[in-house]
PDB file of C-alpha atoms in Angstrom:
ATOM      1  CA  ALA A   1      48.063  11.544  11.458  1.00  0.00           C
ATOM      2  CA  GLY A   2      48.317  13.346   8.090  1.00  0.00           C
ATOM      3  CA  LEU A   3      52.104  13.171   8.048  1.00  0.00           C
ATOM      4  CA  GLY A   4      52.054   9.434   8.831  1.00  0.00           C
ATOM      5  CA  LEU A   5      49.667   8.829   5.923  1.00  0.00           C
ATOM      6  CA  ILE A   6      51.945  10.795   3.577  1.00  0.00           C
ATOM      7  CA  ASP A   7      54.916   8.713   4.764  1.00  0.00           C
ATOM      8  CA  LEU A   8      52.935   5.503   4.188  1.00  0.00           C
ATOM      9  CA  HIS A   9      52.059   6.580   0.633  1.00  0.00           C
ATOM     10  CA  MET A  10      55.715   7.463  -0.069  1.00  0.00           C
ATOM     11  CA  GLN A  11      56.861   4.049   1.213  1.00  0.00           C
ATOM     12  CA  LEU A  12      54.236   2.297  -0.939  1.00  0.00           C
ATOM     13  CA  ARG A  13      55.351   4.180  -4.071  1.00  0.00           C
ATOM     14  CA  ALA A  14      59.014   3.485  -3.338  1.00  0.00           C
ATOM     15  CA  GLY A  15      58.226  -0.196  -2.742  1.00  0.00           C
ATOM     16  CA  HIS A  16      56.360  -0.560  -6.064  1.00  0.00           C
ATOM     17  CA  ARG A  17      59.121   1.248  -7.965  1.00  0.00           C
ATOM     18  CA  ARG A  18      61.737  -1.012  -6.324  1.00  0.00           C
ATOM     19  CA  ARG A  19      59.708  -4.176  -7.055  1.00  0.00           C
ATOM     20  CA  LEU A  20      59.429  -3.228 -10.729  1.00  0.00           C
ATOM     21  CA  HIS A  21      63.136  -2.309 -10.820  1.00  0.00           C
ATOM     22  CA  ASP A  22      64.133  -5.617  -9.195  1.00  0.00           C
ATOM     23  CA  ALA A  23      61.890  -7.571 -11.600  1.00  0.00           C
ATOM     24  CA  VAL A  24      63.361  -5.808 -14.634  1.00  0.00           C
ATOM     25  CA  ASN A  25      66.878  -6.731 -13.539  1.00  0.00           C
ATOM     26  CA  THR A  26      66.023 -10.456 -13.400  1.00  0.00           C
ATOM     27  CA  GLY A  27      66.026 -10.521 -17.198  1.00  0.00           C
ATOM     28  CA  ASP A  28      63.013 -12.862 -16.981  1.00  0.00           C
ATOM     29  CA  ALA A  29      60.063 -11.680 -19.102  1.00  0.00           C
ATOM     30  CA  GLU A  30      57.589 -13.768 -17.057  1.00  0.00           C
ATOM     31  CA  VAL A  31      58.738 -12.258 -13.743  1.00  0.00           C
ATOM     32  CA  ILE A  32      58.548  -8.774 -15.268  1.00  0.00           C
ATOM     33  CA  ALA A  33      55.035  -9.400 -16.655  1.00  0.00           C
ATOM     34  CA  ARG A  34      53.813 -10.791 -13.319  1.00  0.00           C
ATOM     35  CA  THR A  35      55.241  -7.804 -11.426  1.00  0.00           C
ATOM     36  CA  ILE A  36      53.694  -5.375 -13.919  1.00  0.00           C
ATOM     37  CA  ASP A  37      50.306  -7.045 -13.286  1.00  0.00           C
ATOM     38  CA  GLU A  38      50.795  -6.599  -9.524  1.00  0.00           C
ATOM     39  CA  VAL A  39      51.988  -2.981  -9.363  1.00  0.00           C
ATOM     40  CA  VAL A  40      50.660  -1.288 -12.523  1.00  0.00           C
ATOM     41  CA  GLU A  41      47.071  -0.225 -13.256  1.00  0.00           C
ATOM     42  CA  PRO A  42      45.649  -2.290 -16.161  1.00  0.00           C
ATOM     43  CA  ASN A  43      44.670   0.939 -17.973  1.00  0.00           C
ATOM     44  CA  LEU A  44      48.121   2.473 -17.580  1.00  0.00           C
ATOM     45  CA  ARG A  45      48.675   5.640 -19.601  1.00  0.00           C
ATOM     46  CA  PHE A  46      52.133   5.227 -21.163  1.00  0.00           C
ATOM     47  CA  HIS A  47      53.647   8.407 -22.656  1.00  0.00           C
ATOM     48  CA  ALA A  48      56.771   7.353 -24.517  1.00  0.00           C
ATOM     49  CA  PRO A  49      57.558   6.670 -28.161  1.00  0.00           C
ATOM     50  CA  ILE A  50      57.065   2.903 -28.288  1.00  0.00           C
ATOM     51  CA  PRO A  51      56.978   0.594 -31.325  1.00  0.00           C
ATOM     52  CA  THR A  52      53.605  -1.001 -30.588  1.00  0.00           C
ATOM     53  CA  ASP A  53      49.914  -0.271 -30.988  1.00  0.00           C
ATOM     54  CA  ALA A  54      49.216  -1.939 -27.648  1.00  0.00           C
ATOM     55  CA  THR A  55      47.986   0.160 -24.750  1.00  0.00           C
ATOM     56  CA  GLY A  56      47.945  -0.109 -20.960  1.00  0.00           C
ATOM     57  CA  VAL A  57      49.980  -2.814 -19.271  1.00  0.00           C
ATOM     58  CA  GLN A  58      50.210  -4.749 -22.561  1.00  0.00           C
ATOM     59  CA  ALA A  59      52.272  -1.916 -24.069  1.00  0.00           C
ATOM     60  CA  LEU A  60      54.630  -1.954 -21.088  1.00  0.00           C
ATOM     61  CA  LYS A  61      54.989  -5.748 -21.268  1.00  0.00           C
ATOM     62  CA  GLN A  62      55.692  -5.597 -25.011  1.00  0.00           C
ATOM     63  CA  VAL A  63      58.394  -2.961 -24.490  1.00  0.00           C
ATOM     64  CA  TRP A  64      60.155  -5.206 -21.967  1.00  0.00           C
ATOM     65  CA  THR A  65      59.837  -8.261 -24.223  1.00  0.00           C
ATOM     66  CA  MET A  66      61.380  -6.260 -27.092  1.00  0.00           C
ATOM     67  CA  LEU A  67      64.188  -4.880 -24.897  1.00  0.00           C
ATOM     68  CA  LEU A  68      65.077  -8.305 -23.490  1.00  0.00           C
ATOM     69  CA  ARG A  69      65.147  -9.793 -26.981  1.00  0.00           C
ATOM     70  CA  ALA A  70      67.614  -7.097 -28.072  1.00  0.00           C
ATOM     71  CA  PHE A  71      69.598  -6.913 -24.805  1.00  0.00           C
ATOM     72  CA  PRO A  72      69.198 -10.197 -22.849  1.00  0.00           C
ATOM     73  CA  ASP A  73      71.607  -8.992 -20.130  1.00  0.00           C
ATOM     74  CA  LEU A  74      69.895  -5.594 -19.770  1.00  0.00           C
ATOM     75  CA  HIS A  75      70.501  -3.978 -16.390  1.00  0.00           C
ATOM     76  CA  VAL A  76      68.916  -0.785 -15.050  1.00  0.00           C
ATOM     77  CA  THR A  77      70.674   1.190 -12.324  1.00  0.00           C
ATOM     78  CA  VAL A  78      68.631   3.885 -10.582  1.00  0.00           C
ATOM     79  CA  GLU A  79      70.967   6.857 -10.164  1.00  0.00           C
ATOM     80  CA  ASP A  80      68.381   9.168  -8.560  1.00  0.00           C
ATOM     81  CA  ALA A  81      64.778   8.741  -7.427  1.00  0.00           C
ATOM     82  CA  ILE A  82      62.722  11.687  -6.227  1.00  0.00           C
ATOM     83  CA  ALA A  83      59.174  11.467  -4.852  1.00  0.00           C
ATOM     84  CA  GLU A  84      56.799  14.437  -4.792  1.00  0.00           C
ATOM     85  CA  GLY A  85      53.043  14.267  -4.390  1.00  0.00           C
ATOM     86  CA  ASP A  86      51.709  11.309  -6.387  1.00  0.00           C
ATOM     87  CA  LYS A  87      54.802  11.021  -8.607  1.00  0.00           C
ATOM     88  CA  VAL A  88      58.249   9.425  -8.524  1.00  0.00           C
ATOM     89  CA  VAL A  89      60.973  10.514 -10.941  1.00  0.00           C
ATOM     90  CA  ALA A  90      63.830   8.098 -11.643  1.00  0.00           C
ATOM     91  CA  ARG A  91      67.054   8.880 -13.521  1.00  0.00           C
ATOM     92  CA  ASN A  92      68.509   5.600 -14.704  1.00  0.00           C
ATOM     93  CA  THR A  93      71.573   4.214 -16.428  1.00  0.00           C
ATOM     94  CA  VAL A  94      70.874   1.213 -18.644  1.00  0.00           C
ATOM     95  CA  THR A  95      73.546  -1.247 -19.756  1.00  0.00           C
ATOM     96  CA  GLY A  96      73.464  -4.388 -21.858  1.00  0.00           C
ATOM     97  CA  THR A  97      74.851  -6.239 -24.844  1.00  0.00           C
ATOM     98  CA  HIS A  98      73.180  -5.850 -28.247  1.00  0.00           C
ATOM     99  CA  ARG A  99      72.383  -9.499 -29.062  1.00  0.00           C
ATOM    100  CA  GLY A 100      69.059  -9.124 -30.939  1.00  0.00           C
ATOM    101  CA  GLU A 101      67.453  -6.782 -33.470  1.00  0.00           C
ATOM    102  CA  HIS A 102      66.619  -3.365 -32.017  1.00  0.00           C
ATOM    103  CA  MET A 103      65.065  -0.424 -33.864  1.00  0.00           C
ATOM    104  CA  GLY A 104      65.847  -2.170 -37.141  1.00  0.00           C
ATOM    105  CA  VAL A 105      69.513  -2.700 -36.258  1.00  0.00           C
ATOM    106  CA  PRO A 106      70.688  -6.333 -36.423  1.00  0.00           C
ATOM    107  CA  PRO A 107      72.660  -7.680 -33.435  1.00  0.00           C
ATOM    108  CA  THR A 108      76.202  -6.324 -33.167  1.00  0.00           C
ATOM    109  CA  GLY A 109      77.426  -7.789 -29.877  1.00  0.00           C
ATOM    110  CA  ASN A 110      78.300  -4.238 -28.824  1.00  0.00           C
ATOM    111  CA  ALA A 111      78.064  -3.197 -25.195  1.00  0.00           C
ATOM    112  CA  ILE A 112      75.595  -0.348 -24.753  1.00  0.00           C
ATOM    113  CA  ARG A 113      75.134   2.205 -22.001  1.00  0.00           C
ATOM    114  CA  TYR A 114      72.505   4.940 -22.081  1.00  0.00           C
ATOM    115  CA  SER A 115      70.488   7.209 -19.825  1.00  0.00           C
ATOM    116  CA  GLU A 116      66.765   7.477 -19.325  1.00  0.00           C
ATOM    117  CA  ILE A 117      64.392   9.452 -17.119  1.00  0.00           C
ATOM    118  CA  PHE A 118      60.952   8.200 -16.150  1.00  0.00           C
ATOM    119  CA  VAL A 119      58.143   9.852 -14.218  1.00  0.00           C
ATOM    120  CA  LEU A 120      55.705   7.441 -12.573  1.00  0.00           C
ATOM    121  CA  ARG A 121      52.315   8.691 -11.337  1.00  0.00           C
ATOM    122  CA  PHE A 122      50.557   6.625  -8.713  1.00  0.00           C
ATOM    123  CA  ALA A 123      46.807   6.277  -8.125  1.00  0.00           C
ATOM    124  CA  GLY A 124      45.116   3.823  -5.807  1.00  0.00           C
ATOM    125  CA  GLY A 125      48.508   2.508  -4.695  1.00  0.00           C
ATOM    126  CA  ARG A 126      49.528   1.451  -8.225  1.00  0.00           C
ATOM    127  CA  ILE A 127      51.453   2.949 -11.135  1.00  0.00           C
ATOM    128  CA  ALA A 128      48.786   4.654 -13.254  1.00  0.00           C
ATOM    129  CA  GLU A 129      50.804   6.748 -15.697  1.00  0.00           C
ATOM    130  CA  ILE A 130      54.360   6.767 -17.044  1.00  0.00           C
ATOM    131  CA  TRP A 131      56.272   9.404 -18.988  1.00  0.00           C
ATOM    132  CA  GLY A 132      59.653   8.414 -20.375  1.00  0.00           C
ATOM    133  CA  VAL A 133      62.621  10.004 -22.101  1.00  0.00           C
ATOM    134  CA  VAL A 134      65.270   7.578 -23.380  1.00  0.00           C
ATOM    135  CA  ASP A 135      68.600   8.516 -24.980  1.00  0.00           C
ATOM    136  CA  THR A 136      67.987   6.554 -28.182  1.00  0.00           C
ATOM    137  CA  LEU A 137      70.693   8.531 -30.009  1.00  0.00           C
ATOM    138  CA  SER A 138      73.297   6.947 -27.707  1.00  0.00           C
ATOM    139  CA  GLN A 139      71.735   3.527 -28.303  1.00  0.00           C
ATOM    140  CA  LEU A 140      71.927   3.941 -32.099  1.00  0.00           C
ATOM    141  CA  ARG A 141      75.508   5.232 -31.979  1.00  0.00           C
ATOM    142  CA  GLN A 142      76.676   2.377 -29.779  1.00  0.00           C
ATOM    143  CA  MET A 143      74.945  -0.175 -32.001  1.00  0.00           C
ATOM    144  CA  GLY A 144      76.812   1.335 -34.966  1.00  0.00           C
ATOM    145  CA  ALA A 145      73.665   2.571 -36.749  1.00  0.00           C
ATOM    146  CA  ILE A 146      74.763   6.229 -36.553  1.00  0.00           C
ATOM    147  CA  ARG A 147      78.260   7.653 -36.681  1.00  0.00           C
ATOM    148  CA  ALA A 148      79.453   9.273 -33.464  1.00  0.00           C
TER     149      ALA A 148
END
């Protein structure tokens, strides 16, 4: 019975991660916000350098609003996803076109491609904590803000 419960928890985590991933790739801020409300704990602990004073799910929603404003065609491809205990680690490739201000850089129309790694911790069947590392140096170079 213990192994079946572990398998059920792993399927639940994978399902929530996939739902959030699918929502993000719609490019629709309302769909993303609704999905965040469904799969993320309201008091989410978000460990990543983000340009907002918001906390919890509001911080996560604001990050996606900002990203979609800068890169309306943003697409996240999960290259690897590994589940262990109450955590899922995802290594992603992000692509998009720089069509809005981002990190103080005005729109360039440049195609961007960068890597990110996120660790999601689950509690009570929902995402409770997120740690993120994003290759912002690649973003800035591709937007022309920093010389290669």
